[in-house]
Amino acid sequence: MKTSTVDILLSIGIPAGVKGFNYICDAMEIFDSDPYYADGKICALYHDIAQKHNTTSSRVERAMRHAFETALLKGAPEKVDYYLDQVNTQNSNLLRTLYIRIKQDQQRKVEEHQEPVCTSKNCAIRQQIYQEVIDHLAQELDLVIEKFSIAGI
């Protein structure tokens, strides 16, 4: 989750040097590990991130807001449109939208790497190829067995 979050934040225009960048990464990891936060407990999320970084909840909230504002104002428009909601720019909504998009991207990658569904046409071809390979291997095995029997082994 962290790697994809970092890649996405950089691509939408959030500078890696701002504190909000790391806080948003932490938020995505927490969302991924505990649905309690993604369902609306954002104040508790700020508190937990603040404890991790030895700061206050209000500083975490402000740093995230600044990072999101930077992306919304100066970021790559097509990426910002995809990963963030430009209508409701509250941190809680932006965090949830970002999380949902990251999960959608991960699901698409998984689906792309899955074997395609077998249709009647390609299944018949696949079955024919497998049968030909098995027949060929059986012939080769028969020849090897015959050679061993002739040699008396």
GROMACS .gro file of C-alpha atoms in nm:
model
  153
    1MET     CA    1   0.000   0.000   0.000
    2LYS     CA    2   0.279   0.242   0.090
    3THR     CA    3   0.455   0.214  -0.247
    4SER     CA    4   0.143   0.275  -0.451
    5THR     CA    5   0.040   0.562  -0.223
    6VAL     CA    6   0.379   0.730  -0.260
    7ASP     CA    7   0.370   0.691  -0.639
    8ILE     CA    8   0.020   0.836  -0.659
    9LEU     CA    9   0.089   1.130  -0.428
   10LEU     CA   10   0.396   1.222  -0.630
   11SER     CA   11   0.206   1.185  -0.957
   12ILE     CA   12  -0.075   1.416  -0.845
   13GLY     CA   13   0.172   1.683  -0.740
   14ILE     CA   14   0.214   1.657  -0.365
   15PRO     CA   15   0.580   1.730  -0.284
   16ALA     CA   16   0.749   1.456  -0.083
   17GLY     CA   17   0.905   1.718   0.144
   18VAL     CA   18   0.582   1.837   0.304
   19LYS     CA   19   0.477   1.673   0.630
   20GLY     CA   20   0.130   1.607   0.497
   21PHE     CA   21   0.279   1.370   0.241
   22ASN     CA   22   0.392   1.125   0.511
   23TYR     CA   23   0.074   1.174   0.710
   24ILE     CA   24  -0.141   1.086   0.407
   25CYS     CA   25   0.073   0.776   0.347
   26ASP     CA   26   0.018   0.676   0.710
   27ALA     CA   27  -0.356   0.738   0.675
   28MET     CA   28  -0.378   0.509   0.371
   29GLU     CA   29  -0.197   0.232   0.557
   30ILE     CA   30  -0.426   0.273   0.857
   31PHE     CA   31  -0.736   0.273   0.632
   32ASP     CA   32  -0.609  -0.048   0.475
   33SER     CA   33  -0.553  -0.221   0.808
   34ASP     CA   34  -0.860  -0.099   1.001
   35PRO     CA   35  -1.199  -0.019   0.840
   36TYR     CA   36  -1.298   0.173   1.155
   37TYR     CA   37  -1.117   0.480   1.023
   38ALA     CA   38  -1.233   0.467   0.662
   39ASP     CA   39  -1.593   0.461   0.785
   40GLY     CA   40  -1.569   0.811   0.927
   41LYS     CA   41  -1.351   0.825   1.238
   42ILE     CA   42  -1.113   1.085   1.097
   43CYS     CA   43  -1.050   1.264   1.429
   44ALA     CA   44  -0.924   0.938   1.575
   45LEU     CA   45  -0.709   0.893   1.264
   46TYR     CA   46  -0.545   1.234   1.316
   47HIS     CA   47  -0.483   1.145   1.679
   48ASP     CA   48  -0.317   0.812   1.596
   49ILE     CA   49  -0.096   0.966   1.327
   50ALA     CA   50  -0.004   1.250   1.564
   51GLN     CA   51   0.103   1.004   1.833
   52LYS     CA   52   0.315   0.816   1.580
   53HIS     CA   53   0.496   1.137   1.479
   54ASN     CA   54   0.503   1.300   1.825
   55THR     CA   55   0.290   1.598   1.723
   56THR     CA   56  -0.069   1.718   1.765
   57SER     CA   57  -0.387   1.618   1.583
   58SER     CA   58  -0.442   1.973   1.462
   59ARG     CA   59  -0.095   1.984   1.306
   60VAL     CA   60  -0.159   1.655   1.129
   61GLU     CA   61  -0.493   1.784   0.996
   62ARG     CA   62  -0.336   2.112   0.883
   63ALA     CA   63  -0.040   1.941   0.715
   64MET     CA   64  -0.272   1.708   0.524
   65ARG     CA   65  -0.493   2.000   0.418
   66HIS     CA   66  -0.187   2.188   0.294
   67ALA     CA   67  -0.065   1.884   0.097
   68PHE     CA   68  -0.407   1.837  -0.064
   69GLU     CA   69  -0.437   2.209  -0.144
   70THR     CA   70  -0.098   2.197  -0.315
   71ALA     CA   71  -0.214   1.909  -0.534
   72LEU     CA   72  -0.550   2.073  -0.609
   73LEU     CA   73  -0.392   2.404  -0.706
   74LYS     CA   74  -0.065   2.302  -0.870
   75GLY     CA   75  -0.092   1.930  -0.938
   76ALA     CA   76  -0.136   1.737  -1.261
   77PRO     CA   77  -0.502   1.808  -1.347
   78GLU     CA   78  -0.585   1.467  -1.499
   79LYS     CA   79  -0.436   1.282  -1.202
   80VAL     CA   80  -0.598   1.514  -0.948
   81ASP     CA   81  -0.936   1.466  -1.118
   82TYR     CA   82  -0.898   1.090  -1.097
   83TYR     CA   83  -0.763   1.051  -0.743
   84LEU     CA   84  -0.923   1.342  -0.557
   85ASP     CA   85  -1.268   1.499  -0.533
   86GLN     CA   86  -1.238   1.863  -0.637
   87VAL     CA   87  -1.592   1.949  -0.524
   88ASN     CA   88  -1.578   1.835  -0.162
   89THR     CA   89  -1.223   1.918  -0.055
   90GLN     CA   90  -1.250   1.832   0.313
   91ASN     CA   91  -0.963   1.615   0.430
   92SER     CA   92  -1.195   1.333   0.528
   93ASN     CA   93  -1.351   1.317   0.182
   94LEU     CA   94  -1.018   1.352   0.001
   95LEU     CA   95  -0.864   1.075   0.213
   96ARG     CA   96  -1.156   0.842   0.148
   97THR     CA   97  -1.162   0.917  -0.224
   98LEU     CA   98  -0.788   0.862  -0.253
   99TYR     CA   99  -0.816   0.533  -0.063
  100ILE     CA  100  -1.100   0.408  -0.283
  101ARG     CA  101  -0.907   0.492  -0.601
  102ILE     CA  102  -0.592   0.320  -0.476
  103LYS     CA  103  -0.793   0.007  -0.395
  104GLN     CA  104  -0.959   0.020  -0.739
  105ASP     CA  105  -0.618   0.047  -0.907
  106GLN     CA  106  -0.488  -0.249  -0.708
  107GLN     CA  107  -0.795  -0.456  -0.801
  108ARG     CA  108  -0.748  -0.373  -1.171
  109LYS     CA  109  -0.387  -0.486  -1.156
  110VAL     CA  110  -0.491  -0.814  -0.998
  111GLU     CA  111  -0.758  -0.868  -1.263
  112GLU     CA  112  -0.514  -0.790  -1.545
  113HIS     CA  113  -0.278  -1.062  -1.423
  114GLN     CA  114  -0.545  -1.328  -1.392
  115GLU     CA  115  -0.579  -1.590  -1.661
  116PRO     CA  116  -0.852  -1.499  -1.910
  117VAL     CA  117  -1.187  -1.669  -1.882
  118CYS     CA  118  -1.213  -1.980  -2.093
  119THR     CA  119  -1.462  -1.942  -2.378
  120SER     CA  120  -1.596  -2.237  -2.571
  121LYS     CA  121  -1.371  -2.161  -2.867
  122ASN     CA  122  -1.041  -2.109  -2.685
  123CYS     CA  123  -1.116  -2.394  -2.443
  124ALA     CA  124  -1.156  -2.636  -2.732
  125ILE     CA  125  -0.828  -2.519  -2.885
  126ARG     CA  126  -0.652  -2.540  -2.548
  127GLN     CA  127  -0.789  -2.891  -2.492
  128GLN     CA  128  -0.670  -2.999  -2.837
  129ILE     CA  129  -0.319  -2.862  -2.773
  130TYR     CA  130  -0.301  -3.035  -2.435
  131GLN     CA  131  -0.414  -3.363  -2.590
  132GLU     CA  132  -0.152  -3.336  -2.865
  133VAL     CA  133   0.121  -3.270  -2.609
  134ILE     CA  134   0.011  -3.566  -2.397
  135ASP     CA  135  -0.002  -3.793  -2.703
  136HIS     CA  136   0.347  -3.683  -2.807
  137LEU     CA  137   0.486  -3.740  -2.456
  138ALA     CA  138   0.322  -4.083  -2.442
  139GLN     CA  139   0.489  -4.180  -2.773
  140GLU     CA  140   0.826  -4.059  -2.648
  141LEU     CA  141   0.784  -4.251  -2.324
  142ASP     CA  142   0.690  -4.567  -2.515
  143LEU     CA  143   1.009  -4.534  -2.723
  144VAL     CA  144   1.224  -4.493  -2.412
  145ILE     CA  145   1.061  -4.796  -2.246
  146GLU     CA  146   1.111  -5.002  -2.564
  147LYS     CA  147   1.481  -4.905  -2.577
  148PHE     CA  148   1.528  -5.008  -2.212
  149SER     CA  149   1.353  -5.342  -2.269
  150ILE     CA  150   1.569  -5.417  -2.576
  151ALA     CA  151   1.882  -5.327  -2.383
  152GLY     CA  152   1.770  -5.561  -2.105
  153ILE     CA  153   1.768  -5.299  -1.837
   0.00000   0.00000   0.00000
